[in-house]
Every structure is written in C-alpha cells, then in structure tokens.
JSON list of C-alpha atoms in Angstrom, two decimals:
[
{"chain": "A", "resi": 1, "resn": "MET", "atom": "CA", "xyz": [-19.14, -98.17, -8.01]},
{"chain": "A", "resi": 2, "resn": "TYR", "atom": "CA", "xyz": [-17.01, -96.33, -5.44]},
{"chain": "A", "resi": 3, "resn": "ARG", "atom": "CA", "xyz": [-18.59, -92.96, -6.03]},
{"chain": "A", "resi": 4, "resn": "ASN", "atom": "CA", "xyz": [-18.96, -92.03, -2.32]},
{"chain": "A", "resi": 5, "resn": "ALA", "atom": "CA", "xyz": [-16.02, -94.01, -1.01]},
{"chain": "A", "resi": 6, "resn": "PHE", "atom": "CA", "xyz": [-14.11, -90.91, 0.25]},
{"chain": "A", "resi": 7, "resn": "GLN", "atom": "CA", "xyz": [-17.06, -89.26, 1.96]},
{"chain": "A", "resi": 8, "resn": "MET", "atom": "CA", "xyz": [-16.87, -89.30, 5.75]},
{"chain": "A", "resi": 9, "resn": "ASN", "atom": "CA", "xyz": [-19.37, -91.08, 7.82]},
{"chain": "A", "resi": 10, "resn": "GLY", "atom": "CA", "xyz": [-22.53, -88.96, 8.37]},
{"chain": "A", "resi": 11, "resn": "ASN", "atom": "CA", "xyz": [-22.26, -89.32, 12.13]},
{"chain": "A", "resi": 12, "resn": "VAL", "atom": "CA", "xyz": [-18.86, -87.56, 12.23]},
{"chain": "A", "resi": 13, "resn": "ASN", "atom": "CA", "xyz": [-20.10, -84.69, 10.03]},
{"chain": "A", "resi": 14, "resn": "ASN", "atom": "CA", "xyz": [-23.08, -84.13, 12.30]},
{"chain": "A", "resi": 15, "resn": "LYS", "atom": "CA", "xyz": [-20.82, -83.93, 15.36]},
{"chain": "A", "resi": 16, "resn": "ARG", "atom": "CA", "xyz": [-18.68, -81.25, 13.69]},
{"chain": "A", "resi": 17, "resn": "ARG", "atom": "CA", "xyz": [-21.73, -79.26, 12.67]},
{"chain": "A", "resi": 18, "resn": "TYR", "atom": "CA", "xyz": [-23.14, -79.54, 16.19]},
{"chain": "A", "resi": 19, "resn": "ARG", "atom": "CA", "xyz": [-19.88, -78.29, 17.70]},
{"chain": "A", "resi": 20, "resn": "ILE", "atom": "CA", "xyz": [-19.72, -75.36, 15.28]},
{"chain": "A", "resi": 21, "resn": "VAL", "atom": "CA", "xyz": [-23.32, -74.36, 15.95]},
{"chain": "A", "resi": 22, "resn": "LEU", "atom": "CA", "xyz": [-22.77, -74.73, 19.70]},
{"chain": "A", "resi": 23, "resn": "ALA", "atom": "CA", "xyz": [-19.61, -72.56, 19.55]},
{"chain": "A", "resi": 24, "resn": "LEU", "atom": "CA", "xyz": [-21.49, -69.89, 17.55]},
{"chain": "A", "resi": 25, "resn": "CYS", "atom": "CA", "xyz": [-24.37, -69.90, 20.05]},
{"chain": "A", "resi": 26, "resn": "VAL", "atom": "CA", "xyz": [-21.98, -69.49, 22.96]},
{"chain": "A", "resi": 27, "resn": "LEU", "atom": "CA", "xyz": [-20.19, -66.66, 21.12]},
{"chain": "A", "resi": 28, "resn": "PHE", "atom": "CA", "xyz": [-23.48, -64.87, 20.39]},
{"chain": "A", "resi": 29, "resn": "MET", "atom": "CA", "xyz": [-24.62, -65.29, 24.00]},
{"chain": "A", "resi": 30, "resn": "ILE", "atom": "CA", "xyz": [-21.39, -63.85, 25.37]},
{"chain": "A", "resi": 31, "resn": "SER", "atom": "CA", "xyz": [-21.51, -60.92, 22.94]},
{"chain": "A", "resi": 32, "resn": "THR", "atom": "CA", "xyz": [-25.15, -60.25, 23.92]},
{"chain": "A", "resi": 33, "resn": "ILE", "atom": "CA", "xyz": [-24.23, -60.18, 27.61]},
{"chain": "A", "resi": 34, "resn": "VAL", "atom": "CA", "xyz": [-21.29, -57.85, 26.97]},
{"chain": "A", "resi": 35, "resn": "LEU", "atom": "CA", "xyz": [-23.42, -55.48, 24.88]},
{"chain": "A", "resi": 36, "resn": "ALA", "atom": "CA", "xyz": [-26.22, -55.45, 27.44]},
{"chain": "A", "resi": 37, "resn": "SER", "atom": "CA", "xyz": [-23.83, -54.58, 30.26]},
{"chain": "A", "resi": 38, "resn": "THR", "atom": "CA", "xyz": [-22.24, -51.86, 28.13]},
{"chain": "A", "resi": 39, "resn": "MET", "atom": "CA", "xyz": [-25.65, -50.37, 27.38]},
{"chain": "A", "resi": 40, "resn": "GLY", "atom": "CA", "xyz": [-26.52, -50.39, 31.09]},
{"chain": "A", "resi": 41, "resn": "ALA", "atom": "CA", "xyz": [-23.30, -48.59, 31.97]},
{"chain": "A", "resi": 42, "resn": "ASN", "atom": "CA", "xyz": [-23.88, -46.08, 29.18]},
{"chain": "A", "resi": 43, "resn": "SER", "atom": "CA", "xyz": [-27.40, -45.39, 30.37]},
{"chain": "A", "resi": 44, "resn": "ALA", "atom": "CA", "xyz": [-26.23, -44.89, 33.95]},
{"chain": "A", "resi": 45, "resn": "PHE", "atom": "CA", "xyz": [-23.49, -42.52, 32.77]},
{"chain": "A", "resi": 46, "resn": "ARG", "atom": "CA", "xyz": [-25.97, -40.54, 30.66]},
{"chain": "A", "resi": 47, "resn": "ASN", "atom": "CA", "xyz": [-28.41, -40.21, 33.57]},
{"chain": "A", "resi": 48, "resn": "LYS", "atom": "CA", "xyz": [-25.66, -39.13, 35.94]},
{"chain": "A", "resi": 49, "resn": "THR", "atom": "CA", "xyz": [-24.41, -36.56, 33.43]},
{"chain": "A", "resi": 50, "resn": "ASN", "atom": "CA", "xyz": [-27.89, -35.12, 32.93]},
{"chain": "A", "resi": 51, "resn": "ASP", "atom": "CA", "xyz": [-28.43, -34.92, 36.69]},
{"chain": "A", "resi": 52, "resn": "GLN", "atom": "CA", "xyz": [-25.14, -33.08, 37.17]},
{"chain": "A", "resi": 53, "resn": "LEU", "atom": "CA", "xyz": [-25.92, -30.65, 34.36]},
{"chain": "A", "resi": 54, "resn": "ARG", "atom": "CA", "xyz": [-29.37, -30.00, 35.86]},
{"chain": "A", "resi": 55, "resn": "GLN", "atom": "CA", "xyz": [-27.87, -29.38, 39.32]},
{"chain": "A", "resi": 56, "resn": "ARG", "atom": "CA", "xyz": [-25.28, -26.97, 37.94]},
{"chain": "A", "resi": 57, "resn": "THR", "atom": "CA", "xyz": [-27.99, -25.15, 35.99]},
{"chain": "A", "resi": 58, "resn": "ILE", "atom": "CA", "xyz": [-30.04, -24.80, 39.17]},
{"chain": "A", "resi": 59, "resn": "ASN", "atom": "CA", "xyz": [-26.96, -23.42, 40.95]},
{"chain": "A", "resi": 60, "resn": "ALA", "atom": "CA", "xyz": [-26.37, -20.88, 38.17]},
{"chain": "A", "resi": 61, "resn": "VAL", "atom": "CA", "xyz": [-29.96, -19.66, 38.36]},
{"chain": "A", "resi": 62, "resn": "SER", "atom": "CA", "xyz": [-29.75, -19.51, 42.17]},
{"chain": "A", "resi": 63, "resn": "ASN", "atom": "CA", "xyz": [-26.59, -17.41, 41.91]},
{"chain": "A", "resi": 64, "resn": "ALA", "atom": "CA", "xyz": [-28.35, -15.08, 39.48]},
{"chain": "A", "resi": 65, "resn": "ILE", "atom": "CA", "xyz": [-31.27, -14.72, 41.92]},
{"chain": "A", "resi": 66, "resn": "ASP", "atom": "CA", "xyz": [-28.84, -13.94, 44.75]},
{"chain": "A", "resi": 67, "resn": "GLU", "atom": "CA", "xyz": [-27.22, -11.20, 42.67]},
{"chain": "A", "resi": 68, "resn": "VAL", "atom": "CA", "xyz": [-30.62, -9.68, 41.80]},
{"chain": "A", "resi": 69, "resn": "ASN", "atom": "CA", "xyz": [-31.60, -9.75, 45.48]},
{"chain": "A", "resi": 70, "resn": "ARG", "atom": "CA", "xyz": [-28.44, -7.79, 46.32]},
{"chain": "A", "resi": 71, "resn": "MET", "atom": "CA", "xyz": [-29.35, -5.04, 43.87]},
{"chain": "A", "resi": 72, "resn": "GLY", "atom": "CA", "xyz": [-31.49, -2.25, 45.15]},
{"chain": "A", "resi": 73, "resn": "SER", "atom": "CA", "xyz": [-34.09, -0.23, 43.32]},
{"chain": "A", "resi": 74, "resn": "ILE", "atom": "CA", "xyz": [-31.84, 2.84, 43.40]},
{"chain": "A", "resi": 75, "resn": "VAL", "atom": "CA", "xyz": [-28.99, 2.99, 40.87]},
{"chain": "A", "resi": 76, "resn": "THR", "atom": "CA", "xyz": [-25.60, 2.61, 42.54]},
{"chain": "A", "resi": 77, "resn": "SER", "atom": "CA", "xyz": [-22.06, 2.29, 41.25]},
{"chain": "A", "resi": 78, "resn": "ASP", "atom": "CA", "xyz": [-21.90, -1.49, 41.59]},
{"chain": "A", "resi": 79, "resn": "MET", "atom": "CA", "xyz": [-25.16, -2.23, 39.75]},
{"chain": "A", "resi": 80, "resn": "ASN", "atom": "CA", "xyz": [-23.43, -2.75, 36.40]},
{"chain": "A", "resi": 81, "resn": "THR", "atom": "CA", "xyz": [-21.11, -5.28, 38.01]},
{"chain": "A", "resi": 82, "resn": "ARG", "atom": "CA", "xyz": [-23.99, -7.14, 39.63]},
{"chain": "A", "resi": 83, "resn": "LEU", "atom": "CA", "xyz": [-25.97, -7.06, 36.41]},
{"chain": "A", "resi": 84, "resn": "ALA", "atom": "CA", "xyz": [-22.97, -8.51, 34.57]},
{"chain": "A", "resi": 85, "resn": "ARG", "atom": "CA", "xyz": [-22.83, -11.36, 37.11]},
{"chain": "A", "resi": 86, "resn": "VAL", "atom": "CA", "xyz": [-26.53, -12.02, 36.54]},
{"chain": "A", "resi": 87, "resn": "ARG", "atom": "CA", "xyz": [-25.90, -12.14, 32.79]},
{"chain": "A", "resi": 88, "resn": "GLN", "atom": "CA", "xyz": [-22.98, -14.54, 33.31]},
{"chain": "A", "resi": 89, "resn": "ASN", "atom": "CA", "xyz": [-25.10, -16.89, 35.37]},
{"chain": "A", "resi": 90, "resn": "VAL", "atom": "CA", "xyz": [-27.97, -16.79, 32.87]},
{"chain": "A", "resi": 91, "resn": "TYR", "atom": "CA", "xyz": [-25.50, -17.45, 30.07]},
{"chain": "A", "resi": 92, "resn": "LEU", "atom": "CA", "xyz": [-24.00, -20.36, 32.05]},
{"chain": "A", "resi": 93, "resn": "ALA", "atom": "CA", "xyz": [-27.45, -21.86, 32.57]},
{"chain": "A", "resi": 94, "resn": "ASP", "atom": "CA", "xyz": [-28.16, -21.54, 28.84]},
{"chain": "A", "resi": 95, "resn": "GLN", "atom": "CA", "xyz": [-24.84, -23.16, 27.92]},
{"chain": "A", "resi": 96, "resn": "LEU", "atom": "CA", "xyz": [-25.42, -26.06, 30.33]},
{"chain": "A", "resi": 97, "resn": "ASN", "atom": "CA", "xyz": [-28.85, -26.51, 28.80]},
{"chain": "A", "resi": 98, "resn": "SER", "atom": "CA", "xyz": [-27.26, -26.59, 25.33]},
{"chain": "A", "resi": 99, "resn": "MET", "atom": "CA", "xyz": [-24.76, -29.19, 26.50]},
{"chain": "A", "resi": 100, "resn": "ALA", "atom": "CA", "xyz": [-27.53, -31.40, 27.83]},
{"chain": "A", "resi": 101, "resn": "ILE", "atom": "CA", "xyz": [-29.35, -31.14, 24.50]},
{"chain": "A", "resi": 102, "resn": "SER", "atom": "CA", "xyz": [-26.16, -31.93, 22.58]},
{"chain": "A", "resi": 103, "resn": "LEU", "atom": "CA", "xyz": [-25.41, -34.97, 24.69]},
{"chain": "A", "resi": 104, "resn": "SER", "atom": "CA", "xyz": [-28.87, -36.47, 25.04]},
{"chain": "A", "resi": 105, "resn": "GLY", "atom": "CA", "xyz": [-31.08, -34.89, 22.42]},
{"chain": "A", "resi": 106, "resn": "GLU", "atom": "CA", "xyz": [-34.00, -32.49, 22.58]},
{"chain": "A", "resi": 107, "resn": "GLY", "atom": "CA", "xyz": [-35.65, -34.56, 25.32]},
{"chain": "A", "resi": 108, "resn": "ALA", "atom": "CA", "xyz": [-32.96, -33.42, 27.76]},
{"chain": "A", "resi": 109, "resn": "ARG", "atom": "CA", "xyz": [-33.91, -29.72, 27.39]},
{"chain": "A", "resi": 110, "resn": "MET", "atom": "CA", "xyz": [-34.13, -28.24, 30.87]},
{"chain": "A", "resi": 111, "resn": "ILE", "atom": "CA", "xyz": [-34.92, -24.61, 30.03]},
{"chain": "A", "resi": 112, "resn": "PRO", "atom": "CA", "xyz": [-37.57, -23.57, 27.54]},
{"chain": "A", "resi": 113, "resn": "HIS", "atom": "CA", "xyz": [-36.02, -21.50, 24.74]},
{"chain": "A", "resi": 114, "resn": "ASP", "atom": "CA", "xyz": [-38.45, -18.63, 25.30]},
{"chain": "A", "resi": 115, "resn": "ALA", "atom": "CA", "xyz": [-37.46, -18.34, 28.97]},
{"chain": "A", "resi": 116, "resn": "ILE", "atom": "CA", "xyz": [-33.87, -17.37, 28.16]},
{"chain": "A", "resi": 117, "resn": "ASN", "atom": "CA", "xyz": [-35.03, -14.87, 25.54]},
{"chain": "A", "resi": 118, "resn": "VAL", "atom": "CA", "xyz": [-37.45, -13.19, 27.98]},
{"chain": "A", "resi": 119, "resn": "ILE", "atom": "CA", "xyz": [-34.81, -13.00, 30.72]},
{"chain": "A", "resi": 120, "resn": "ASN", "atom": "CA", "xyz": [-32.28, -11.49, 28.29]},
{"chain": "A", "resi": 121, "resn": "GLU", "atom": "CA", "xyz": [-34.83, -8.88, 27.19]},
{"chain": "A", "resi": 122, "resn": "VAL", "atom": "CA", "xyz": [-35.48, -7.92, 30.81]},
{"chain": "A", "resi": 123, "resn": "LEU", "atom": "CA", "xyz": [-31.72, -7.74, 31.41]},
{"chain": "A", "resi": 124, "resn": "ASP", "atom": "CA", "xyz": [-31.35, -5.41, 28.41]},
{"chain": "A", "resi": 125, "resn": "THR", "atom": "CA", "xyz": [-34.16, -3.19, 29.74]},
{"chain": "A", "resi": 126, "resn": "TYR", "atom": "CA", "xyz": [-32.53, -3.17, 33.17]},
{"chain": "A", "resi": 127, "resn": "ALA", "atom": "CA", "xyz": [-29.16, -2.21, 31.68]},
{"chain": "A", "resi": 128, "resn": "SER", "atom": "CA", "xyz": [-30.69, 0.68, 29.74]},
{"chain": "A", "resi": 129, "resn": "GLN", "atom": "CA", "xyz": [-32.43, 1.93, 32.91]},
{"chain": "A", "resi": 130, "resn": "ILE", "atom": "CA", "xyz": [-29.16, 1.76, 34.81]},
{"chain": "A", "resi": 131, "resn": "SER", "atom": "CA", "xyz": [-27.29, 3.66, 32.13]},
{"chain": "A", "resi": 132, "resn": "ALA", "atom": "CA", "xyz": [-30.00, 6.33, 31.93]},
{"chain": "A", "resi": 133, "resn": "ALA", "atom": "CA", "xyz": [-30.22, 6.58, 35.75]},
{"chain": "A", "resi": 134, "resn": "THR", "atom": "CA", "xyz": [-33.40, 8.62, 35.42]},
{"chain": "A", "resi": 135, "resn": "SER", "atom": "CA", "xyz": [-36.04, 6.18, 36.59]},
{"chain": "A", "resi": 136, "resn": "SER", "atom": "CA", "xyz": [-36.49, 3.67, 39.36]},
{"chain": "A", "resi": 137, "resn": "THR", "atom": "CA", "xyz": [-35.45, 0.15, 38.50]},
{"chain": "A", "resi": 138, "resn": "HIS", "atom": "CA", "xyz": [-37.75, -1.44, 41.08]},
{"chain": "A", "resi": 139, "resn": "ASP", "atom": "CA", "xyz": [-40.33, -2.73, 38.57]},
{"chain": "A", "resi": 140, "resn": "THR", "atom": "CA", "xyz": [-37.71, -4.17, 36.24]},
{"chain": "A", "resi": 141, "resn": "ARG", "atom": "CA", "xyz": [-35.85, -5.75, 39.13]},
{"chain": "A", "resi": 142, "resn": "THR", "atom": "CA", "xyz": [-39.08, -7.32, 40.38]},
{"chain": "A", "resi": 143, "resn": "LEU", "atom": "CA", "xyz": [-39.86, -8.63, 36.88]},
{"chain": "A", "resi": 144, "resn": "LEU", "atom": "CA", "xyz": [-36.36, -10.08, 36.50]},
{"chain": "A", "resi": 145, "resn": "LEU", "atom": "CA", "xyz": [-36.57, -11.72, 39.90]},
{"chain": "A", "resi": 146, "resn": "ALA", "atom": "CA", "xyz": [-39.98, -13.20, 39.01]},
{"chain": "A", "resi": 147, "resn": "HIS", "atom": "CA", "xyz": [-38.65, -14.69, 35.76]},
{"chain": "A", "resi": 148, "resn": "LEU", "atom": "CA", "xyz": [-35.58, -16.15, 37.45]},
{"chain": "A", "resi": 149, "resn": "THR", "atom": "CA", "xyz": [-37.67, -17.59, 40.28]},
{"chain": "A", "resi": 150, "resn": "GLN", "atom": "CA", "xyz": [-40.04, -19.13, 37.75]},
{"chain": "A", "resi": 151, "resn": "LEU", "atom": "CA", "xyz": [-37.08, -20.63, 35.89]},
{"chain": "A", "resi": 152, "resn": "GLN", "atom": "CA", "xyz": [-35.75, -22.03, 39.15]},
{"chain": "A", "resi": 153, "resn": "ALA", "atom": "CA", "xyz": [-39.16, -23.62, 39.82]},
{"chain": "A", "resi": 154, "resn": "ILE", "atom": "CA", "xyz": [-39.18, -25.17, 36.33]},
{"chain": "A", "resi": 155, "resn": "LEU", "atom": "CA", "xyz": [-35.72, -26.64, 36.91]},
{"chain": "A", "resi": 156, "resn": "ALA", "atom": "CA", "xyz": [-36.58, -27.95, 40.37]},
{"chain": "A", "resi": 157, "resn": "GLY", "atom": "CA", "xyz": [-39.80, -29.53, 39.04]},
{"chain": "A", "resi": 158, "resn": "GLN", "atom": "CA", "xyz": [-37.97, -31.70, 36.52]}
]
C-alpha cells in the first residue's frame, strides 16, 4: 500500500538532474574553450619556431656563400680554413633542417636531402683539389657556389 511512500516528488528529482546536466555542460564548454586557446597558442609557437629555424638556415647558407666568394681559384694557405667554415655552415643548415623535421614532422623539411649530399660531394672534391694543389679549383668553386645559391633560392622561396 505504501510502496512508493519514501520516493521524492518527481519535480524535485527533475530539478536536480537539470542542475547536474547544466553544470556538466558548463564544465565541458569551459574545457573546450581552454583547449581551443591552448591549441591556438601551440600553433603560433610552432609557426614561430619554424620561421626562426628557416631564417637561421638561410643565414647559415648565406655565410657559406660568403666564404666561397672569398676563396679564389688559386690555392692559398687559408683555403682549408675557409673550406672548413663552409662545411660548418652547411652542417649547421642540415642540423637546423633536422630540428625542424623533428619538431614538426616531414612537412617542415626545408632542404631536400639530395641537396646536402650533392654539396658535401662537391666539398670533398674541392678539398681533394686543395690538398693536391695541382689543378685550378675554379670549376669546383663555381659548382659549389651554384649549388649553395640554388639552396638559398629554395629556402627563400618557402
């Protein structure tokens, strides 16, 4: 006879449910806003980082070009030092490229992999010509300068 005597009035239960659902909706809305703002800040940070890495890579290639321009076609005593500076700048550009790929994935690649390999091969040829000191290095210097200038154009075009 008094089976449901202790059950609360349906109107009170509905108000509690409504308040709980409303509180959950507000909580989800706030968390969505916080996550969206965090994603926006993360995206801006990532873009800024990629831009800085690209600019530093361009500077490294420009420094390498400057060093090649200072080298003559006749072997002198400071050519090994200048060639070492060119290698350092090419290596720096490659490392910055690797950092960009590590941070943002393959889509952030600034330098084609083959470009670094070709430049290193030309640098090795140049070094062997300097150590032999029997032939003119003009053609190799011109080839190295062309590859570096092409790399600079690729970087500036991105």
